Amino acid sequence: MLGCVRFKNRNMSTAAVKCSIPEYLNEDLIRNTLIKEFHSNDIVVEEFDVSPATSAGDNYMSDVFRIPVKFKLSPTEKKIEHISFVVKCLPDTGNRGSVIDELNAFHKEAQMFTEVLPKLSKIAGDEFFAAK
């Protein structure tokens, strides 16, 4: 596990904030996500910051992180784009991860958001289902 990551100009460092961030929340994952989103293999990640999106103890079923990203659509592009991701991760501390894994709860929640809610939205005339 990493500490809070601040990536700037290819140098990673650990911030003073106390948090536990999975090692897979890294430049490769961010770049691959941007490639899929923007349909371009030329994406250049300039900077990103991984930090907790919620307070400690807010979630039992997952750890949530906010990742603001600065990137360019190609190495020759001068304009820097901005995007922010919110990432839910299976907890890796204590017994939470093994219990959630055994119940298959993390997969079921993801399936609810990616498959069930979009279908319900279409049935309801493209009504957006979300917490209020």
Short mmCIF file of C-alpha atoms in Angstrom, two decimals:
data_model
loop_
_atom_site.label_atom_id
_atom_site.label_comp_id
_atom_site.label_asym_id
_atom_site.label_seq_id
_atom_site.Cartn_x
_atom_site.Cartn_y
_atom_site.Cartn_z
CA MET A 1 0.00 0.00 0.00
CA LEU A 2 1.13 3.52 -0.75
CA GLY A 3 0.66 6.68 1.20
CA CYS A 4 -1.24 9.48 -0.49
CA VAL A 5 0.38 9.89 -3.88
CA ARG A 6 1.15 13.18 -5.54
CA PHE A 7 2.55 12.62 -9.00
CA LYS A 8 4.13 15.57 -10.71
CA ASN A 9 6.47 15.51 -13.70
CA ARG A 10 7.17 11.79 -13.29
CA ASN A 11 8.24 12.09 -9.62
CA MET A 12 6.16 10.26 -7.06
CA SER A 13 6.21 11.27 -3.43
CA THR A 14 4.34 10.47 -0.26
CA ALA A 15 2.23 13.27 1.17
CA ALA A 16 1.85 14.04 4.84
CA VAL A 17 -1.82 12.98 4.82
CA LYS A 18 -2.45 9.69 6.61
CA CYS A 19 -4.21 7.25 4.31
CA SER A 20 -3.66 3.88 2.73
CA ILE A 21 -3.85 3.83 -1.06
CA PRO A 22 -3.64 0.63 -3.13
CA GLU A 23 -0.49 0.40 -5.24
CA TYR A 24 -2.54 -0.25 -8.37
CA LEU A 25 -3.92 3.33 -8.27
CA ASN A 26 -0.95 4.49 -10.31
CA GLU A 27 -0.04 6.21 -13.57
CA ASP A 28 -0.56 3.04 -15.63
CA LEU A 29 -4.14 2.60 -14.42
CA ILE A 30 -4.92 6.28 -14.96
CA ARG A 31 -3.37 6.33 -18.43
CA ASN A 32 -5.20 3.13 -19.47
CA THR A 33 -8.47 4.60 -18.22
CA LEU A 34 -7.88 7.80 -20.21
CA ILE A 35 -6.98 5.77 -23.32
CA LYS A 36 -10.31 3.92 -23.09
CA GLU A 37 -12.26 7.11 -22.40
CA PHE A 38 -10.71 9.23 -25.16
CA HIS A 39 -9.96 6.42 -27.66
CA SER A 40 -6.35 7.48 -28.09
CA ASN A 41 -3.07 5.72 -27.34
CA ASP A 42 -1.22 9.04 -27.36
CA ILE A 43 -2.41 10.20 -23.92
CA VAL A 44 0.29 11.76 -21.73
CA VAL A 45 -0.40 11.97 -17.99
CA GLU A 46 1.18 15.17 -16.69
CA GLU A 47 0.08 15.09 -13.06
CA PHE A 48 -2.31 13.31 -10.72
CA ASP A 49 -3.10 13.25 -7.03
CA VAL A 50 -4.68 10.33 -5.16
CA SER A 51 -6.40 11.20 -1.89
CA PRO A 52 -9.27 9.84 0.22
CA ALA A 53 -12.68 11.02 -1.01
CA THR A 54 -14.37 10.32 2.32
CA SER A 55 -13.51 10.54 5.98
CA ALA A 56 -12.09 7.52 7.78
CA GLY A 57 -14.89 5.18 8.81
CA ASP A 58 -17.46 6.55 6.32
CA ASN A 59 -17.51 3.33 4.31
CA TYR A 60 -17.32 -0.24 5.48
CA MET A 61 -17.71 -1.94 2.09
CA SER A 62 -15.10 0.08 0.21
CA ASP A 63 -12.37 2.69 0.30
CA VAL A 64 -13.10 5.69 -1.93
CA PHE A 65 -10.44 7.88 -3.52
CA ARG A 66 -10.52 11.08 -5.55
CA ILE A 67 -8.01 11.39 -8.40
CA PRO A 68 -7.77 14.77 -10.18
CA VAL A 69 -5.67 14.34 -13.33
CA LYS A 70 -3.90 16.74 -15.69
CA PHE A 71 -3.12 15.22 -19.08
CA LYS A 72 -2.52 15.92 -22.75
CA LEU A 73 -4.26 14.12 -25.61
CA SER A 74 -0.91 13.71 -27.38
CA PRO A 75 2.77 14.44 -26.72
CA THR A 76 2.68 17.35 -29.18
CA GLU A 77 -0.49 18.89 -27.70
CA LYS A 78 0.10 22.08 -25.73
CA LYS A 79 -3.32 22.24 -24.07
CA ILE A 80 -3.51 20.47 -20.71
CA GLU A 81 -6.84 18.77 -20.04
CA HIS A 82 -8.32 18.20 -16.58
CA ILE A 83 -10.48 15.35 -15.38
CA SER A 84 -11.32 13.96 -11.95
CA PHE A 85 -12.07 10.34 -11.10
CA VAL A 86 -13.72 8.85 -8.03
CA VAL A 87 -12.52 5.29 -7.45
CA LYS A 88 -14.03 2.71 -5.10
CA CYS A 89 -11.61 0.01 -4.00
CA LEU A 90 -12.02 -3.22 -2.11
CA PRO A 91 -10.62 -2.59 1.39
CA ASP A 92 -7.29 -4.24 2.06
CA THR A 93 -7.13 -3.76 5.81
CA GLY A 94 -8.43 -5.85 8.67
CA ASN A 95 -11.08 -8.50 8.04
CA ARG A 96 -13.24 -6.26 5.87
CA GLY A 97 -11.70 -7.35 2.57
CA SER A 98 -12.03 -11.08 3.19
CA VAL A 99 -15.63 -10.79 4.44
CA ILE A 100 -16.66 -8.57 1.52
CA ASP A 101 -14.88 -10.93 -0.88
CA GLU A 102 -16.61 -13.97 0.60
CA LEU A 103 -20.03 -12.31 0.24
CA ASN A 104 -19.16 -11.19 -3.30
CA ALA A 105 -20.60 -7.83 -2.20
CA PHE A 106 -18.10 -5.65 -4.04
CA HIS A 107 -18.85 -7.35 -7.37
CA LYS A 108 -22.61 -7.19 -6.74
CA GLU A 109 -22.42 -3.45 -6.02
CA ALA A 110 -20.41 -2.82 -9.19
CA GLN A 111 -22.87 -4.90 -11.21
CA MET A 112 -25.75 -2.87 -9.76
CA PHE A 113 -24.16 0.40 -10.93
CA THR A 114 -22.99 -0.83 -14.35
CA GLU A 115 -25.87 -3.13 -15.38
CA VAL A 116 -29.02 -2.84 -13.25
CA LEU A 117 -29.29 0.94 -12.73
CA PRO A 118 -28.77 1.79 -16.43
CA LYS A 119 -31.59 -0.66 -17.34
CA LEU A 120 -33.88 0.83 -14.68
CA SER A 121 -33.05 4.28 -16.01
CA LYS A 122 -34.12 3.28 -19.54
CA ILE A 123 -37.35 1.70 -18.26
CA ALA A 124 -38.12 4.92 -16.33
CA GLY A 125 -37.68 7.12 -19.42
CA ASP A 126 -34.00 7.92 -18.85
CA GLU A 127 -34.62 9.01 -15.26
CA PHE A 128 -31.29 9.28 -13.42
CA PHE A 129 -31.14 7.13 -10.29
CA ALA A 130 -28.82 8.48 -7.59
CA ALA A 131 -28.62 9.16 -3.88
CA LYS A 132 -30.03 12.53 -2.84
#
